[in-house]
Short mmCIF file of C-alpha atoms and ligand atoms in Angstrom, two decimals:
data_model
loop_
_atom_site.label_atom_id
_atom_site.label_comp_id
_atom_site.label_asym_id
_atom_site.label_seq_id
_atom_site.Cartn_x
_atom_site.Cartn_y
_atom_site.Cartn_z
CA MET A 1 2.78 10.55 36.99
CA SER A 2 3.32 7.06 38.30
CA ALA A 3 5.96 4.74 36.87
CA ASN A 4 3.28 2.88 34.97
CA PRO A 5 0.75 5.46 33.89
CA ARG A 6 -1.36 3.14 31.84
CA ARG A 7 -2.33 1.11 34.90
CA LYS A 8 -4.51 3.76 36.33
CA PHE A 9 -6.56 3.96 33.13
CA LEU A 10 -6.58 0.46 31.93
CA ILE A 11 -6.65 -1.83 34.92
CA ALA A 12 -10.01 -2.41 36.46
CA ALA A 13 -10.44 -1.02 39.94
CA ALA A 14 -11.92 -3.27 42.59
CA ALA A 15 -14.89 -1.02 43.19
CA THR A 16 -18.19 -2.09 41.70
CA ALA A 17 -19.72 -0.35 38.79
CA GLY A 18 -21.25 2.99 39.00
CA ALA A 19 -22.11 2.91 42.69
CA ALA A 20 -19.77 5.74 43.62
CA GLY A 21 -21.11 8.62 41.63
CA ILE A 22 -24.76 7.82 41.75
CA ALA A 23 -25.31 8.55 45.43
CA GLY A 24 -25.57 12.27 44.65
CA ALA A 25 -28.93 13.94 45.00
CA LEU A 26 -31.25 14.30 42.06
CA LEU A 27 -30.98 17.63 40.45
CA TRP A 28 -34.25 18.99 39.16
CA HIS A 29 -34.42 21.76 36.73
CA ARG A 30 -36.83 22.98 34.16
CA ARG A 31 -35.73 23.95 30.71
CA SER A 32 -37.43 27.14 29.74
CA ARG A 33 -37.22 26.19 26.07
CA ASP A 34 -39.53 23.29 26.64
CA GLU A 35 -41.99 23.54 29.50
CA ARG A 36 -42.98 19.89 29.19
CA ALA A 37 -39.46 18.70 29.57
CA ALA A 38 -39.14 18.54 33.32
CA GLN A 39 -35.67 17.09 33.45
CA VAL A 40 -33.92 15.00 36.00
CA GLU A 41 -30.22 15.15 35.63
CA LEU A 42 -27.74 13.39 37.85
CA PRO A 43 -24.30 14.83 38.50
CA PRO A 44 -21.38 13.48 36.46
CA VAL A 45 -20.48 9.92 37.20
CA ARG A 46 -17.28 8.46 38.59
CA ASP A 47 -16.80 5.02 37.20
CA PRO A 48 -13.48 3.50 38.20
CA GLU A 49 -13.91 0.56 35.84
CA PHE A 50 -14.70 2.74 32.83
CA PRO A 51 -12.99 6.00 33.69
CA ASN A 52 -12.62 7.47 30.18
CA ALA A 53 -15.27 9.43 28.30
CA LEU A 54 -16.06 7.67 25.02
CA ARG A 55 -14.62 9.57 22.06
CA LEU A 56 -17.54 10.86 19.99
CA PRO A 57 -17.25 12.18 16.44
CA GLY A 58 -17.12 15.95 16.61
CA SER A 59 -16.15 18.83 14.38
CA GLU A 60 -12.41 18.25 14.42
CA GLY A 61 -9.56 16.10 15.63
CA MET A 62 -9.72 12.33 15.81
CA TYR A 63 -12.98 11.04 14.27
CA GLY A 64 -14.03 14.57 13.25
CA VAL A 65 -16.97 14.52 10.84
CA LEU A 66 -16.45 15.76 7.30
CA ASP A 67 -19.42 16.26 5.03
CA ALA A 68 -17.41 15.16 2.06
CA ALA A 69 -17.95 16.47 -1.46
CA GLY A 70 -15.75 17.50 -4.33
CA ALA A 71 -11.98 17.36 -3.96
CA PHE A 72 -9.84 16.88 -0.89
CA THR A 73 -6.54 15.31 0.15
CA MET A 74 -6.12 12.52 2.69
CA VAL A 75 -2.66 12.02 4.10
CA ALA A 76 -1.60 8.80 5.80
CA LYS A 77 1.06 9.80 8.31
CA PRO A 78 2.54 9.18 11.73
CA VAL A 79 0.90 11.30 14.43
CA ARG A 80 1.32 11.71 18.14
CA HIS A 81 -1.88 10.97 19.90
CA ALA A 82 -2.83 9.84 23.40
CA LEU A 83 -4.70 6.56 23.03
CA VAL A 84 -4.09 5.90 26.70
CA PRO A 85 -5.31 9.21 28.18
CA GLY A 86 -2.46 11.43 29.25
CA THR A 87 0.14 9.33 27.44
CA PRO A 88 0.83 10.70 23.97
CA ALA A 89 2.09 7.92 21.75
CA GLN A 90 3.08 7.31 18.18
CA MET A 91 0.37 6.03 15.88
CA LEU A 92 -0.68 6.32 12.25
CA ALA A 93 -3.73 8.22 11.06
CA TYR A 94 -5.37 9.64 7.98
CA GLU A 95 -5.41 13.42 8.11
CA ILE A 96 -7.57 15.92 6.25
CA GLU A 97 -7.07 19.66 6.53
CA HIS A 98 -10.36 21.30 5.82
CA GLN A 99 -11.24 24.99 6.25
CA GLY A 100 -8.85 25.45 9.11
CA ARG A 101 -9.84 22.22 10.83
CA THR A 102 -7.57 19.22 11.16
CA LEU A 103 -9.41 15.91 11.06
CA LEU A 104 -7.79 12.58 11.90
CA ASN A 105 -9.34 9.34 10.67
CA PRO A 106 -12.33 11.50 9.75
CA VAL A 107 -15.86 10.18 9.69
CA LEU A 108 -16.67 10.91 6.06
CA ARG A 109 -20.35 11.54 5.48
CA VAL A 110 -21.90 11.74 2.03
CA ARG A 111 -25.24 11.58 0.34
CA THR A 112 -25.70 8.80 -2.25
CA GLY A 113 -24.81 10.30 -5.64
CA THR A 114 -21.96 12.47 -4.37
CA GLN A 115 -18.92 12.76 -6.62
CA LEU A 116 -15.58 12.64 -4.90
CA ARG A 117 -12.05 13.36 -5.97
CA ILE A 118 -9.73 12.24 -3.23
CA LYS A 119 -5.97 12.60 -3.44
CA PHE A 120 -4.26 10.05 -1.24
CA TRP A 121 -0.84 11.14 -0.10
CA ASN A 122 1.25 8.38 1.38
CA ALA A 123 3.40 10.06 4.02
CA LEU A 124 4.27 6.73 5.66
CA GLU A 125 7.63 5.09 5.36
CA GLU A 126 6.30 2.18 3.35
CA THR A 127 3.82 1.46 0.55
CA SER A 128 0.13 1.94 1.09
CA ILE A 129 -3.18 2.47 -0.65
CA ILE A 130 -6.72 3.21 0.62
CA HIS A 131 -9.55 0.75 0.11
CA TRP A 132 -13.16 1.97 0.47
CA HIS A 133 -14.62 -1.11 2.12
CA GLY A 134 -18.09 -1.95 0.81
CA PHE A 135 -18.11 0.63 -2.00
CA LYS A 136 -19.27 -0.15 -5.52
CA VAL A 137 -16.44 1.47 -7.48
CA ASP A 138 -14.38 0.46 -10.49
CA SER A 139 -11.08 -1.24 -9.84
CA ASN A 140 -9.04 1.94 -10.35
CA ASN A 141 -10.80 3.36 -7.29
CA ASP A 142 -10.97 0.23 -5.19
CA GLY A 143 -7.58 0.37 -3.54
CA HIS A 144 -6.55 -3.07 -4.76
CA PRO A 145 -3.00 -3.84 -3.44
CA HIS A 146 -1.84 -3.81 -7.02
CA TYR A 147 -2.23 0.00 -6.89
CA ALA A 148 -0.27 0.51 -3.67
CA VAL A 149 1.98 3.55 -3.93
CA ALA A 150 5.48 4.01 -2.53
CA ALA A 151 6.31 6.14 0.51
CA GLY A 152 5.92 9.80 -0.46
CA ALA A 153 3.79 9.12 -3.53
CA THR A 154 0.17 9.98 -4.21
CA TYR A 155 -2.82 8.23 -5.77
CA ASP A 156 -5.85 10.00 -7.22
CA TYR A 157 -9.32 8.57 -6.67
CA SER A 158 -12.32 9.82 -8.54
CA PHE A 159 -15.67 8.14 -8.16
CA THR A 160 -19.36 8.68 -7.54
CA VAL A 161 -20.84 7.11 -4.42
CA THR A 162 -23.71 4.93 -5.63
CA ASN A 163 -24.08 2.75 -2.51
CA ARG A 164 -27.18 2.64 -0.37
CA ALA A 165 -27.04 4.43 2.93
CA ALA A 166 -24.98 2.44 5.42
CA THR A 167 -21.89 2.55 7.59
CA TYR A 168 -18.92 1.69 5.41
CA TRP A 169 -15.27 2.19 6.24
CA TYR A 170 -11.89 2.79 4.71
CA HIS A 171 -8.53 1.31 5.54
CA PRO A 172 -5.13 0.55 3.96
CA HIS A 173 -4.73 -2.44 1.63
CA PRO A 174 -1.05 -2.91 0.68
CA HIS A 175 -0.18 -6.57 0.45
CA HIS A 176 1.48 -7.98 3.61
CA LEU A 177 1.10 -4.65 5.42
CA THR A 178 -2.65 -4.22 5.86
CA GLY A 179 -2.77 -5.76 9.34
CA LYS A 180 0.08 -3.65 10.65
CA GLN A 181 -1.15 -0.37 9.19
CA VAL A 182 -4.71 -0.85 10.41
CA TYR A 183 -3.45 -1.92 13.82
CA LEU A 184 -1.28 1.17 14.15
CA GLY A 185 -4.30 3.37 13.58
CA LEU A 186 -5.23 3.74 9.92
CA ALA A 187 -9.01 3.27 9.59
CA GLY A 188 -12.06 5.45 9.44
CA LEU A 189 -15.80 5.35 8.85
CA PHE A 190 -17.62 6.31 5.68
CA ILE A 191 -21.27 7.03 6.32
CA VAL A 192 -23.56 7.15 3.29
CA GLU A 193 -27.01 8.68 3.59
CA ASP A 194 -30.09 8.55 1.37
CA ASP A 195 -33.79 9.38 1.74
CA GLU A 196 -34.64 6.31 3.83
CA GLU A 197 -31.76 7.08 6.15
CA ILE A 198 -32.77 10.71 6.58
CA ALA A 199 -36.35 9.60 7.30
CA LEU A 200 -35.06 7.32 10.08
CA GLN A 201 -32.96 10.11 11.57
CA LYS A 202 -36.04 12.33 11.64
CA ALA A 203 -38.31 9.65 13.03
CA LEU A 204 -35.97 9.00 15.96
CA ASP A 205 -34.47 12.49 16.29
CA LEU A 206 -30.92 11.19 15.74
CA GLN A 207 -27.82 13.37 15.67
CA LEU A 208 -24.47 11.93 14.60
CA GLY A 209 -22.08 12.07 17.55
CA GLU A 210 -24.81 12.58 20.13
CA THR A 211 -27.55 10.03 19.72
CA ASP A 212 -26.35 8.33 16.52
CA ILE A 213 -23.05 6.96 17.68
CA PRO A 214 -20.47 5.00 15.74
CA LEU A 215 -18.70 2.39 17.88
CA VAL A 216 -15.44 1.15 16.37
CA LEU A 217 -14.34 -1.91 18.32
CA GLN A 218 -10.63 -2.73 18.23
CA ASP A 219 -8.34 -4.71 20.48
CA ARG A 220 -4.81 -3.51 21.04
CA ARG A 221 -1.68 -4.12 23.07
CA PHE A 222 0.21 -1.31 24.76
CA ASP A 223 3.60 -1.28 26.34
CA ASP A 224 4.15 0.44 29.67
CA SER A 225 4.64 3.83 28.04
CA GLY A 226 1.29 3.65 26.23
CA GLN A 227 2.80 2.79 22.84
CA LEU A 228 0.99 0.37 20.54
CA VAL A 229 2.75 -2.96 20.18
CA PHE A 230 2.51 -4.91 16.94
CA ALA A 231 4.99 -7.76 16.59
CA PRO A 232 3.05 -10.89 15.67
CA THR A 233 4.65 -14.22 16.33
CA ALA A 234 4.39 -17.05 13.81
CA ASP A 235 1.42 -18.38 15.79
CA GLU A 236 -0.24 -14.98 15.75
CA ASN A 237 0.29 -14.64 12.02
CA SER A 238 -1.44 -17.93 11.61
CA GLN A 239 -4.36 -17.35 13.99
CA GLY A 240 -4.63 -13.57 13.92
CA HIS A 241 -3.18 -10.91 16.15
CA LEU A 242 -5.22 -10.39 19.31
CA GLY A 243 -4.92 -7.44 21.65
CA LYS A 244 -5.09 -7.24 25.40
CA GLU A 245 -7.13 -4.06 25.90
CA MET A 246 -10.34 -3.22 24.10
CA LEU A 247 -10.74 0.19 22.52
CA VAL A 248 -14.04 1.70 21.49
CA ASN A 249 -13.50 4.69 19.22
CA LEU A 250 -9.85 4.50 20.22
CA THR A 251 -10.88 4.96 23.85
CA PRO A 252 -9.81 2.34 26.44
CA ARG A 253 -12.37 1.56 29.15
CA PRO A 254 -14.92 4.07 27.92
CA HIS A 255 -18.17 5.27 29.33
CA MET A 256 -20.85 7.43 27.83
CA LEU A 257 -23.66 9.40 29.44
CA ALA A 258 -27.16 8.87 28.16
CA ALA A 259 -30.71 10.11 28.52
CA THR A 260 -33.95 8.14 28.63
CA ARG A 261 -34.46 7.86 24.88
CA VAL A 262 -33.50 5.73 21.88
CA TYR A 263 -29.85 5.56 20.85
CA ARG A 264 -28.45 4.30 17.61
CA PHE A 265 -25.07 2.59 17.51
CA ARG A 266 -23.26 1.93 14.27
CA VAL A 267 -20.93 -0.83 15.37
CA LEU A 268 -17.87 -1.73 13.30
CA ASN A 269 -15.60 -4.58 14.29
CA GLY A 270 -12.33 -2.89 13.27
CA SER A 271 -10.16 -5.51 14.96
CA ASN A 272 -7.52 -7.45 13.05
CA ALA A 273 -8.71 -10.85 14.21
CA ARG A 274 -11.05 -10.73 17.20
CA MET A 275 -14.71 -11.63 17.02
CA PHE A 276 -17.34 -10.25 19.35
CA ARG A 277 -20.62 -11.67 20.58
CA LEU A 278 -22.37 -8.40 21.34
CA ALA A 279 -24.88 -7.97 24.10
CA PHE A 280 -26.11 -5.19 26.36
CA ARG A 281 -26.27 -6.13 30.02
CA SER A 282 -27.95 -4.46 32.90
CA GLY A 283 -26.71 -6.30 35.98
CA GLU A 284 -27.09 -9.96 35.03
CA ARG A 285 -29.95 -9.31 32.66
CA LEU A 286 -29.42 -9.23 28.87
CA LEU A 287 -31.35 -6.40 27.26
CA ASP A 288 -33.16 -6.64 23.97
CA TYR A 289 -31.75 -4.43 21.30
CA HIS A 290 -32.91 -3.89 17.73
CA VAL A 291 -30.79 -4.71 14.74
CA ILE A 292 -31.80 -2.23 12.04
CA GLY A 293 -29.00 -2.68 9.55
CA THR A 294 -25.97 -4.66 8.50
CA ASP A 295 -22.93 -4.03 6.24
CA GLY A 296 -24.90 -2.69 3.29
CA GLY A 297 -27.61 -0.68 5.08
CA LEU A 298 -31.00 -0.76 6.66
CA LEU A 299 -33.09 -3.91 6.95
CA GLU A 300 -36.78 -3.90 6.11
CA ARG A 301 -37.67 -3.69 9.76
CA PRO A 302 -36.03 -3.77 13.16
CA TYR A 303 -35.21 -7.22 14.55
CA PRO A 304 -35.07 -7.59 18.34
CA VAL A 305 -32.11 -9.69 19.52
CA LYS A 306 -30.18 -10.29 22.74
CA GLU A 307 -26.89 -11.13 21.09
CA ALA A 308 -25.14 -11.12 17.72
CA PHE A 309 -21.73 -12.20 16.47
CA LEU A 310 -19.67 -9.53 14.76
CA ALA A 311 -16.55 -10.60 12.89
CA PRO A 312 -13.74 -8.32 11.72
CA SER A 313 -14.96 -5.73 9.19
CA GLU A 314 -18.67 -6.51 9.72
CA ARG A 315 -21.02 -3.73 10.78
CA LEU A 316 -24.17 -3.88 12.81
CA ASP A 317 -26.56 -0.95 13.00
CA ILE A 318 -28.55 -1.14 16.21
CA LEU A 319 -31.01 0.74 18.37
CA LEU A 320 -30.89 0.61 22.13
CA ASP A 321 -34.13 1.72 23.70
CA LEU A 322 -33.50 3.44 27.04
CA ARG A 323 -36.95 5.01 27.32
CA ASP A 324 -37.82 2.85 30.33
CA ALA A 325 -34.48 3.32 32.03
CA ARG A 326 -34.14 5.54 35.07
CA PRO A 327 -31.42 8.04 35.82
CA GLY A 328 -28.80 6.14 37.80
CA ASP A 329 -29.18 2.95 35.75
CA SER A 330 -26.21 1.68 33.85
CA VAL A 331 -25.88 -0.67 30.90
CA THR A 332 -22.72 -2.50 29.81
CA LEU A 333 -21.90 -3.31 26.22
CA ALA A 334 -20.27 -6.70 26.49
CA SER A 335 -18.98 -9.52 24.37
CA LEU A 336 -20.41 -12.75 25.79
CA PRO A 337 -18.08 -15.76 26.06
CA PHE A 338 -18.07 -18.13 23.09
CA ASP A 339 -16.08 -21.01 21.67
CA PRO A 340 -13.61 -19.35 19.25
CA MET A 341 -13.33 -22.68 17.39
CA HIS A 342 -9.62 -22.64 16.77
CA HIS A 343 -9.66 -26.09 15.21
CA GLU A 344 -6.91 -25.44 12.73
CA ASP A 345 -4.53 -27.98 14.20
CA GLY A 346 -7.15 -30.64 14.29
CA ALA A 347 -7.72 -30.10 17.98
CA ALA A 348 -10.99 -31.59 19.17
CA PRO A 349 -13.79 -29.08 19.56
CA SER A 350 -13.27 -27.69 23.03
CA GLY A 351 -16.95 -27.13 23.70
CA ASN A 352 -15.59 -24.85 26.34
CA ALA A 353 -16.89 -21.33 25.87
CA GLY A 354 -13.96 -18.97 26.05
CA GLY A 355 -11.70 -21.98 25.95
CA GLU A 356 -8.12 -21.20 25.23
CA HIS A 357 -5.73 -22.82 22.85
CA ALA A 358 -3.18 -24.94 24.67
CA HIS A 359 -0.16 -23.00 23.47
CA HIS A 360 -1.71 -19.67 24.39
CA GLY A 361 -0.30 -20.08 27.88
CA ALA A 362 -1.88 -19.42 31.22
CA PRO A 363 -4.23 -16.47 31.51
CA GLY A 364 -2.61 -13.62 33.35
CA GLU A 365 0.72 -14.17 31.63
CA SER A 366 -0.83 -13.92 28.24
CA PRO A 367 -0.01 -10.82 26.22
CA TYR A 368 -3.55 -10.85 24.87
CA THR A 369 -7.11 -11.52 25.88
CA PRO A 370 -8.10 -14.93 24.44
CA ASP A 371 -10.54 -15.00 21.54
CA GLY A 372 -13.99 -15.87 22.84
CA ALA A 373 -13.28 -14.53 26.32
CA GLU A 374 -15.97 -12.55 28.07
CA ILE A 375 -15.27 -8.85 27.65
CA GLU A 376 -16.82 -5.65 28.94
CA LEU A 377 -16.41 -3.08 26.20
CA MET A 378 -18.18 0.03 27.40
CA ARG A 379 -20.53 1.34 30.06
CA ILE A 380 -23.54 3.53 29.39
CA HIS A 381 -24.68 5.62 32.35
CA VAL A 382 -28.22 6.87 32.17
CA ARG A 383 -28.00 10.27 33.83
CA ARG A 384 -30.85 12.31 32.46
CA GLN A 385 -34.59 11.89 32.32
CA THR A 386 -35.91 13.39 29.15
CA VAL A 387 -39.19 13.73 27.33
CA TYR A 388 -38.89 11.67 24.18
CA ASP A 389 -42.02 11.10 22.18
CA LYS A 390 -40.59 9.13 19.27
CA ALA A 391 -41.26 5.47 18.54
CA ILE A 392 -39.12 2.94 16.70
CA PRO A 393 -40.50 2.74 13.15
CA LYS A 394 -42.07 -0.54 12.10
CA THR A 395 -40.67 -0.26 8.60
CA LEU A 396 -37.20 1.04 7.84
CA SER A 397 -36.45 0.38 4.23
CA ARG A 398 -37.49 -1.46 1.12
CA PRO A 399 -34.25 -3.09 0.04
CA GLU A 400 -34.24 -4.77 -3.32
CA ARG A 401 -34.77 -8.50 -3.25
CA ALA A 402 -31.89 -10.82 -3.97
CA ALA A 403 -31.85 -12.00 -7.57
CA SER A 404 -32.63 -15.68 -8.03
CA VAL A 405 -30.41 -17.99 -10.03
CA GLN A 406 -30.77 -21.45 -11.44
CA THR A 407 -27.16 -22.17 -12.24
CA LYS A 408 -25.01 -24.43 -10.11
CA PRO A 409 -23.19 -22.70 -7.26
CA ARG A 410 -19.51 -21.88 -7.51
CA ILE A 411 -17.66 -23.71 -4.75
CA ILE A 412 -15.27 -21.73 -2.58
CA THR A 413 -13.24 -23.86 -0.15
CA LEU A 414 -11.35 -22.54 2.85
CA ASP A 415 -8.63 -24.66 4.38
CA ARG A 416 -5.07 -24.79 5.52
CA SER A 417 -2.06 -26.64 4.31
CA ARG A 418 1.42 -26.57 5.83
CA GLY A 419 0.47 -23.64 8.00
CA VAL A 420 -0.88 -21.56 5.10
CA TRP A 421 -4.52 -20.54 4.82
CA ARG A 422 -5.94 -21.10 1.37
CA ILE A 423 -8.95 -20.31 -0.77
CA ASN A 424 -9.71 -22.98 -3.34
CA GLY A 425 -6.40 -24.65 -2.56
CA ALA A 426 -4.25 -21.61 -3.34
CA SER A 427 -2.53 -18.73 -1.64
CA TYR A 428 -2.56 -15.19 -3.06
CA ASP A 429 -0.88 -14.57 -6.40
CA MET A 430 -1.12 -10.91 -7.39
CA LYS A 431 -0.94 -11.76 -11.10
CA ALA A 432 -3.53 -14.54 -11.21
CA THR A 433 -7.30 -14.15 -11.48
CA PRO A 434 -8.56 -17.55 -10.37
CA ILE A 435 -12.18 -16.41 -10.40
CA VAL A 436 -13.63 -14.73 -13.46
CA VAL A 437 -17.28 -13.78 -13.50
CA LYS A 438 -19.17 -12.13 -16.28
CA ARG A 439 -20.32 -8.62 -15.67
CA GLY A 440 -24.09 -8.70 -15.19
CA ASP A 441 -24.20 -12.32 -14.10
CA THR A 442 -25.70 -13.39 -10.82
CA GLU A 443 -23.81 -16.17 -9.07
CA VAL A 444 -24.39 -18.27 -6.01
CA TRP A 445 -21.24 -19.12 -4.13
CA GLU A 446 -21.06 -21.96 -1.70
CA ILE A 447 -18.36 -21.21 0.85
CA ARG A 448 -17.19 -24.42 2.52
CA ASN A 449 -15.00 -24.01 5.55
CA ALA A 450 -12.96 -27.08 6.49
CA ASP A 451 -13.50 -28.83 9.84
CA HIS A 452 -9.93 -28.32 10.94
CA SER A 453 -10.12 -24.60 10.48
CA MET A 454 -11.04 -21.42 12.24
CA PRO A 455 -13.78 -18.86 11.64
CA HIS A 456 -13.05 -16.81 8.51
CA PRO A 457 -14.92 -13.58 7.79
CA MET A 458 -15.03 -13.69 3.97
CA HIS A 459 -15.21 -10.41 2.12
CA ILE A 460 -15.80 -9.47 -1.54
CA HIS A 461 -14.72 -6.11 -2.95
CA GLY A 462 -16.87 -4.01 -5.22
CA PHE A 463 -20.26 -5.66 -4.58
CA GLN A 464 -22.80 -6.29 -1.86
CA PHE A 465 -24.32 -9.76 -1.61
CA ARG A 466 -27.08 -11.58 0.26
CA VAL A 467 -26.62 -14.60 2.49
CA LEU A 468 -28.95 -17.42 1.43
CA ALA A 469 -28.26 -20.23 3.89
CA ARG A 470 -26.01 -21.66 6.56
CA GLU A 471 -25.55 -25.37 7.00
CA GLY A 472 -23.53 -27.36 9.48
CA SER A 473 -23.33 -24.44 11.88
CA PRO A 474 -21.98 -24.95 15.39
CA GLU A 475 -24.63 -24.84 18.09
CA GLN A 476 -23.67 -21.32 19.30
CA VAL A 477 -24.43 -20.08 15.77
CA HIS A 478 -27.33 -22.35 14.96
CA GLY A 479 -29.03 -21.25 18.17
CA LEU A 480 -29.38 -17.77 16.67
CA ALA A 481 -31.02 -18.96 13.44
CA LEU A 482 -34.20 -17.15 12.51
CA ASP A 483 -35.59 -19.95 10.37
CA GLU A 484 -34.70 -23.17 8.57
CA ARG A 485 -32.20 -21.34 6.34
CA GLY A 486 -29.97 -21.03 9.36
CA LEU A 487 -29.37 -17.30 9.05
CA ALA A 488 -28.85 -15.12 12.09
CA THR A 489 -30.09 -11.54 12.20
CA SER A 490 -26.59 -10.30 11.36
CA ASP A 491 -26.77 -12.24 8.05
CA LEU A 492 -29.82 -10.29 6.85
CA GLY A 493 -29.79 -7.46 4.35
CA TRP A 494 -26.91 -6.52 2.10
CA LYS A 495 -23.52 -7.78 3.19
CA ASP A 496 -19.94 -7.42 2.05
CA THR A 497 -18.51 -9.81 4.64
CA VAL A 498 -19.89 -13.10 5.84
CA LEU A 499 -18.56 -15.11 8.73
CA SER A 500 -17.88 -18.74 7.97
CA TRP A 501 -17.33 -21.09 10.94
CA PRO A 502 -15.34 -24.36 10.86
CA GLY A 503 -17.36 -27.12 9.25
CA GLU A 504 -19.95 -24.72 7.92
CA THR A 505 -21.26 -24.23 4.40
CA VAL A 506 -22.56 -20.74 3.71
CA ARG A 507 -24.35 -19.85 0.47
CA ILE A 508 -24.38 -16.28 -0.79
CA VAL A 509 -25.73 -14.68 -3.96
CA THR A 510 -24.09 -11.76 -5.74
CA ASP A 511 -25.32 -9.79 -8.69
CA PHE A 512 -22.17 -8.83 -10.59
CA SER A 513 -23.79 -5.97 -12.43
CA HIS A 514 -22.10 -2.63 -12.43
CA PRO A 515 -21.81 0.31 -14.79
CA PHE A 516 -18.04 0.04 -15.38
CA LEU A 517 -16.76 -0.71 -18.85
CA GLY A 518 -13.83 -3.00 -19.42
CA ASP A 519 -12.51 -5.77 -17.19
CA GLN A 520 -12.36 -4.93 -13.49
CA VAL A 521 -10.21 -6.75 -10.98
CA TYR A 522 -11.41 -6.94 -7.37
CA MET A 523 -10.62 -9.31 -4.55
CA VAL A 524 -12.07 -11.96 -2.33
CA HIS A 525 -10.36 -12.46 1.01
CA CYS A 526 -10.58 -13.33 4.64
CA HIS A 527 -10.84 -10.18 6.74
CA ASN A 528 -8.82 -11.64 9.56
CA LEU A 529 -6.02 -9.26 8.59
CA GLU A 530 -3.24 -11.70 9.42
CA HIS A 531 -4.92 -14.27 7.19
CA GLU A 532 -5.32 -11.69 4.46
CA ASP A 533 -1.69 -10.58 4.73
CA GLY A 534 -0.67 -14.24 4.75
CA GLY A 535 -2.34 -14.70 1.37
CA MET A 536 -5.88 -15.92 2.17
CA MET A 537 -6.98 -13.81 -0.71
CA LEU A 538 -7.56 -14.00 -4.46
CA ASN A 539 -8.18 -11.72 -7.40
CA LEU A 540 -11.68 -11.70 -8.79
CA LYS A 541 -12.07 -10.51 -12.34
CA VAL A 542 -15.38 -9.13 -13.56
CA ALA A 543 -15.12 -9.47 -17.33
CA THR A 544 -17.16 -7.65 -19.91
CU1 C2O B 601 -11.90 -4.21 4.27
CU2 C2O B 601 -10.11 -5.97 1.11
O1 C2O B 601 -11.02 -5.12 2.72
CU1 CU B 602 -13.23 -4.36 1.18
CU1 CU B 603 -9.36 -16.27 7.98
#
C-alpha cells in the first residue's frame, strides 16, 4: 500500500471518463428464461474517475434492509469500517442484530400502520437520542434533545407509523452534538410503503437495492489514513461544516452499472451544511429526469426537470429513464455550480456562481470543496441492453389537498446577531416554548430570511406541511418556478423541510392535527447542522 492510500481512490485520474473499459467487444447472449430478451451486455467497466462500486442496500452490513416490525434494538456505537476502500477507519453507526445478520445504519422498511417498539441503546461515549425525521409521532417518540440519554443508557420508543409512503430518515438529535454525530456516521433511511407506493413499484418493476436506489449524499473530510475529520472552526460553526470529498451511500467516487430501463433514485441530502443543485449529465447535455416525490411522498404526477436544489435533510424521489440509452453510454450525477449566497457578513451578492467567500482561502489549499462549486457525484454506466416494457405512470398519487386558512400568517424571521443565528430574534432555550399552536389548528407561517443571511433549510418536527409561495427569490431559484407562486418542483407535495434563501419570504401551511392527547413539544430548526447545534432552533408546543 502506498504512503497515501486514499489518493488512489479519491483523486481523479487524468484519463477521461469511461473510455477505457468500453472498447471491449459486445457480448451477446440469450437468456433462456426469456426468449424475447436478447441481451447485450458489455464487460465490466474500468472508470478511473469513479473507481468504486456504489454501495447498494443489501441483506446485511452497512445499509442492509430490515423489514421492520415489532420489537428490536438499535445500538449507536463506534465501528471500524472502510469508507475509503481498503482503509478501515473509525466511525459511528447504528447497529441492529437481526436473525443472525448484522445491519449497520439499516434501511428500515415498513408498511404504513406498522407498530414498532425500538429500544435505543446509546453505546457512544456521550449523550444521544434518535429522531425519526419526518414522522408523525408524539413527543415521547420524537427524539427531542430534551430526551437525550447518557452514554450507556437506553431509551424505549413505541409508536405506530402513520405517515404516507416516502423516504424518511433517522439521525441523532442531542443538543450541540447532532452535527458531529451525524458527520461521524450516524444516519439511516426509513422507507414507508403504502398501496400507492406498491402500485408504482409494480408499474415500473422496481426492486429496492437494484432498480429502486437510495442515494444518500454527504460531504466529508478524510485525513491521510482514511479517518473522518470533524473539527469545525468558528467560521465553520457559523457557516456550516463542508467536506472535501463527496460520498454517495458512504462510497467515495462511486459508479453503478445500469441497464436500458427506468431507475428510481431516492435522494437524501444527508450533509451537515452543503446544498446540491442536482442534474444528470451525458457529456455536456443535461438530461431530463422526473421528480415523482419529495420529503413526504409521491406527487400527483411526475414532473420533468433538468435540475433541482436539494438542501440538507430534503429528499427528492426521481426517475431516470435510460430506455433510449445504449450500452456503453454513461451518465454523471452532478451538482451544477450555483451562488451559495453567503451574505451573512453583509457581503455584496457575488453573482458569481460557485463564488467563494473571501476568507475561505485559495482553492487547492482549502480543506473543503466550496459551497456552490460544481461537483461530480456519481457515474452511471449503461452496460446492458434489456427488454423493458413498462412506462412511467401518468398519475402517481392522490395526495390530500392543503387545508386553506383565513387567519393572518405567523411570522418567522431568520437572522443573525453577533455571530449567532436566530429564529424570531432568539437562540435555542431548551425550557422555553416560544411558539404554541393549538392542536387541530391550521396555520400559515411566513418565513422571512434576512438579506444579510445565508440559505437556511427550515424543518418542523412531527408534521408535514405544504409550501404555498416564494417571494423575493434569487434568480437561480426564481428561474425554476413553475408558476406565479414561485415554487420549484422540489417544493411540491408534502414537505418537512423548506429551503429559505437570503432575502426570500416563503409561506407554508401546516395542519397541526394529530391523534395525541396532552401537550406535545416538537421543534422548529434550521437543518444546517452547525446552525442547529449553534441554537438556530426553537421548541414548538402543540397544546390541547
Ligand atoms: Cu432531521 Cu430535528 O431533524
Ligand atoms: Cu426532524
Ligand atoms: Cu441555517
